[in-house]
Amino acid sequence: MDGGVGYADMDALKATELRLGLPGSHPPEKPLPTTTTTARPTKRSLDEDRAARRETSEGGRATSARATKAQVVGWPPIRSYRKNSFQAMKATAEAAGLYVKVSMDGAPYLRKIDLEVYKGYRELREALEDMFKCFEGCKGSEYAITYEDKDGDLMLVGDVPWEMFTSSCKKLRIIRGAEAIRGLGSSQ
Amino acid sequence: MTEDCDGEEKDEETRRWSPGQGGSSSSSSRGGGSGTSASSPFKNRCVRGRVDQPPPFSGQVLENVLENVLQFLPCRRDRNASSLVCRSWYRAEARTRLELFIGNCYAVSPARALGRFRCARALVLKGRPRFADFNLVPVGWGARFSPWVAAMAAAYPWLERVCLKRMTVSDADLALLARSFSSFRDLTLICCDGFGTPGLAAVAELCRNLRVLDLIENDVEDEDEEVVDWISRFPETDTRLESLSFECVNCPVNFAALEALVARSPSLRRLRVNQHVSVGQLRCLMVRAPQLTHLGSGSFETVPVADGAAELDVAELESSFVASKSLVCLSGFRMVAPEYLPAIYPVCAGLVSLNLSYAMTTAEQLKPVILRCHNLQTFWVLDTVGDEGLRAAAKTCKHLRELRVFPFEATEDSESAVSDAGLVAISEGCQKLRSILYFCQRMTNAAVVTMSKNCQDLVVFRLCIMGRHRPDHITGEPMDEGFGAIVMNCKKLTRLAVSGLLTDKVFEYIAKYGKLVRTLSVAFAGNSDLSLRYVLEGCHKLQKLEIRDSPFGDAGLLSGIHHYYNMRFLWMNSCKLSLRGCKEVAQRLPRLVVEVFGDQNKELDGDAVEKLYLYRSLVGPRDDVPSFVKIL
């Protein structure tokens, strides 16, 4: 290995390199020896792998940098005891979910959904349609999905990026019938 | 006195190797002699000389006096030195050493250690190299407690204390320990593995004089069906427990049994529970034991409450803290619900140690707590508090000696809320700082230099810039100057861990100025073998050197030949070593054990050495070598 090459340069080079392939995979490393194989095939390292994969597939959650750079074994040097404690914490935090009430005009009771489960608006719409199918009635009318944001205003779902929506949405309301058509007007 | 000893020494030798001679009547020999007196500790402490026997020879008197004097020397380094004076001192010291410290379990065999120190009552034993904590040592490498406990069961019936670090301890070992030593009182296990609740149950049940059971960061694995209610196994009578720590035992405990145990342990001062104890349950325990000095608070949040039970009021919790007037050390907070944190305000002013490193506290949540902790000396925290949180700590904690800032997201690309600014703030506010461990992503040479000038008492400096090869984030320069300033200005420094973009230059500084450095940790650093050569030639006190992923090869390795016998160990992984170089070291240093290994399931192939672990040993290659390790 060349003694004089700056490692920062190589990293910068790698970052700009174009390559074909799925995020998370990359061609065999050059002479710089890094320990990329797992030394300890315990259930914990498998969990870590799964957690890492889950994070990269969830929309908007993982940074792209994390997906392309291989995680080196044992770096940063944190004991697995501590890492596992945090995984448990993060898991419970994730399990907590982002539950919001969903009301629909004319429905006798409300529902609750976990916004974190959906990757985007299309999935949300489909899920809501599914959930409220029984209340459609024979009219099969127009409806608009709206939400109440942090400031208490009634907003139309779909205008802002998904992440912004999930962080500001307090409750959902499905408006049906004449009101919906009036509200939407030409914007649909 | 030395001359006398030497003279008698020769006579003693003659006597021992000439079975015809002997007896106490001869003027040139001594009565008794060291051989027989070593058999029991109690005999040594008896007054020698009976009426019907001639008075003991002056040599024997001197040895007795020496033993009595040496009993006042607790420090092992002093004892090591005194044992080198002459054979007589060696024997006297060996008879009076009460605590046996073995820094590398493979440096000596149980038979040899126990044979020399026949009266020890305490054992401190360390096993795996530290990089095992980071999954760099394959499972099954070694460091088993079994041979030690088996040997001690026979040799030390009066054993009282055992402290193990990075050893593999099985349930059977714990059971044997519990059965074999009637005076056993203290068990401390740190970063160990191999045991589960059955072993703990044996200890609880059979160690009737147990005072300390501290389980710290161990890997306690139980198959779900095999979990044993070990807390219920403590004797039904009042116990002598002073300290009980089981944060790492990650399975639910029988709370009723725990509460009853605490209630019948009047000497209990230190209690650290696991995260399956809710804050409501914690309050019950605190009411039972208001005399606690050290408290590990478990989850510090309300898990789903039992039917009918009301959620704990913060004011009620706070009153428990008010009642715990002796608390000096607080830890736990595994799932802390932020609204409960203010309950600890009443004890903050008395706290000497606070560990919030499992709590995702923000700066805003931390400030009201830390601003009350004027007497804090040890502070462990997560980087979620950010530079702002550290500034608050720096403002108040003028007596801070030890700071550890852990990363919440321990990955290379994570965003960290702490940076060089936090380090500077700490250095300006906490000038008595002795030990720091700081994880971050952004650091500057200027900040590290500032710390080196403000905190001249630093003994331990461990900085981990998590992104590999990261330079000074403002100047783009390597971090050489910063670490150089640390070794130059902090004259008491004995432990150093370096990170970030580093060239050979930093090692030149370390070699030149780091004359007291005993432990050095290197990762992704240096340009060439020169780095390794500098360190091995310049750091005369170096004992422990651990290196990973750095471009050091055989030439660097061979430059340490003159020093390896003075070291506890050298660890190198993912460097540029070859079998040839390692073999040469092994050949030239016969009392060194040179272990070479790769990953667990791969055969060693080729000439490249993936992992090297070498250490001095009195007993040569160990006999429990797994298949993936080769001893050269």
Coordinates of C-alpha atoms in Angstrom, one line a residue, chain A residues 40-146:
Chain A
R40 CA -19.0 -13.3 15.8
P41 CA -22.0 -15.1 14.3
T42 CA -24.3 -14.5 17.2
K43 CA -28.0 -13.6 17.0
R44 CA -27.0 -10.0 17.9
S45 CA -25.1 -9.3 14.8
L46 CA -27.9 -10.8 12.7
D47 CA -30.3 -8.5 14.4
E48 CA -28.0 -5.6 13.6
D49 CA -28.0 -6.7 10.0
R50 CA -31.7 -6.9 9.9
A51 CA -32.1 -3.6 11.6
A52 CA -29.7 -2.0 9.1
R53 CA -31.5 -3.5 6.2
R54 CA -34.9 -2.4 7.6
E55 CA -33.6 1.1 8.0
T56 CA -32.3 1.4 4.5
S57 CA -35.6 0.2 3.0
E58 CA -37.9 2.5 4.9
G59 CA -38.6 5.6 2.9
G60 CA -36.8 8.7 4.0
R61 CA -35.3 7.1 7.1
A62 CA -31.8 6.1 6.2
T63 CA -29.3 8.5 4.7
S64 CA -28.0 7.3 1.3
A65 CA -24.4 7.5 2.7
R66 CA -25.1 4.8 5.2
A67 CA -26.5 2.5 2.6
T68 CA -23.5 2.6 0.3
K69 CA -20.6 2.5 2.8
A70 CA -19.8 -0.8 4.3
Q71 CA -19.9 -0.9 8.1
V72 CA -16.6 -2.1 9.5
V73 CA -16.7 -4.7 12.2
G74 CA -16.3 -3.2 15.7
W75 CA -16.1 0.4 14.6
P76 CA -16.9 2.8 16.2
P77 CA -15.6 1.0 19.3
I78 CA -18.8 0.6 21.3
R79 CA -19.4 -2.5 23.3
S80 CA -22.1 -4.7 22.0
Y81 CA -23.7 -4.5 25.4
R82 CA -24.4 -0.8 24.9
K83 CA -25.3 -1.2 21.2
N84 CA -27.9 -3.9 22.1
S85 CA -29.4 -1.7 24.8
F86 CA -30.0 1.1 22.3
Q87 CA -31.4 -1.3 19.8
A88 CA -34.0 -2.3 22.4
M89 CA -34.7 1.3 23.0
K90 CA -35.0 2.2 19.4
A91 CA -37.3 -0.8 18.8
T92 CA -39.7 0.3 21.5
A93 CA -39.6 3.8 20.2
E94 CA -40.4 2.4 16.7
A95 CA -43.0 0.2 18.1
A96 CA -44.7 3.2 19.7
G97 CA -45.7 4.4 16.3
L98 CA -47.4 7.5 15.2
Y99 CA -51.1 6.9 15.8
V100 CA -53.6 9.3 14.6
K101 CA -57.4 9.3 14.7
V102 CA -59.3 9.0 11.5
S103 CA -62.9 10.2 11.3
M104 CA -65.2 9.9 8.4
D105 CA -68.4 11.8 7.9
G106 CA -71.3 9.6 8.6
A107 CA -69.4 6.8 10.2
P108 CA -70.6 6.0 13.8
Y109 CA -67.1 5.6 15.2
L110 CA -63.5 6.6 14.5
R111 CA -60.5 4.6 13.7
K112 CA -56.8 4.9 14.5
I113 CA -53.9 4.2 12.2
D114 CA -50.2 4.2 12.5
L115 CA -48.7 6.6 10.0
E116 CA -45.3 5.1 10.3
V117 CA -46.5 2.0 8.7
Y118 CA -47.0 3.6 5.3
K119 CA -44.4 4.6 2.9
G120 CA -46.4 7.3 1.1
Y121 CA -49.7 8.8 0.2
R122 CA -50.8 6.1 -2.1
E123 CA -50.5 3.4 0.5
L124 CA -52.3 5.6 3.0
R125 CA -55.1 6.2 0.6
E126 CA -55.5 2.5 -0.2
A127 CA -55.5 1.7 3.5
L128 CA -58.1 4.3 4.3
E129 CA -60.3 3.1 1.4
D130 CA -60.0 -0.4 2.7
M131 CA -60.8 0.6 6.3
F132 CA -63.9 2.6 5.5
K133 CA -65.3 0.4 2.7
C134 CA -68.2 -0.7 4.8
F135 CA -69.3 2.9 5.3
E136 CA -69.3 3.8 1.6
G137 CA -72.9 3.2 1.2
C138 CA -74.7 2.9 -2.1
K139 CA -73.8 6.4 -3.0
G140 CA -70.1 5.8 -3.8
S141 CA -69.6 9.5 -3.6
E142 CA -66.6 11.7 -3.9
Y143 CA -64.5 12.1 -0.9
A144 CA -61.5 14.1 0.2
I145 CA -58.9 13.1 2.8
T146 CA -58.0 16.0 5.0

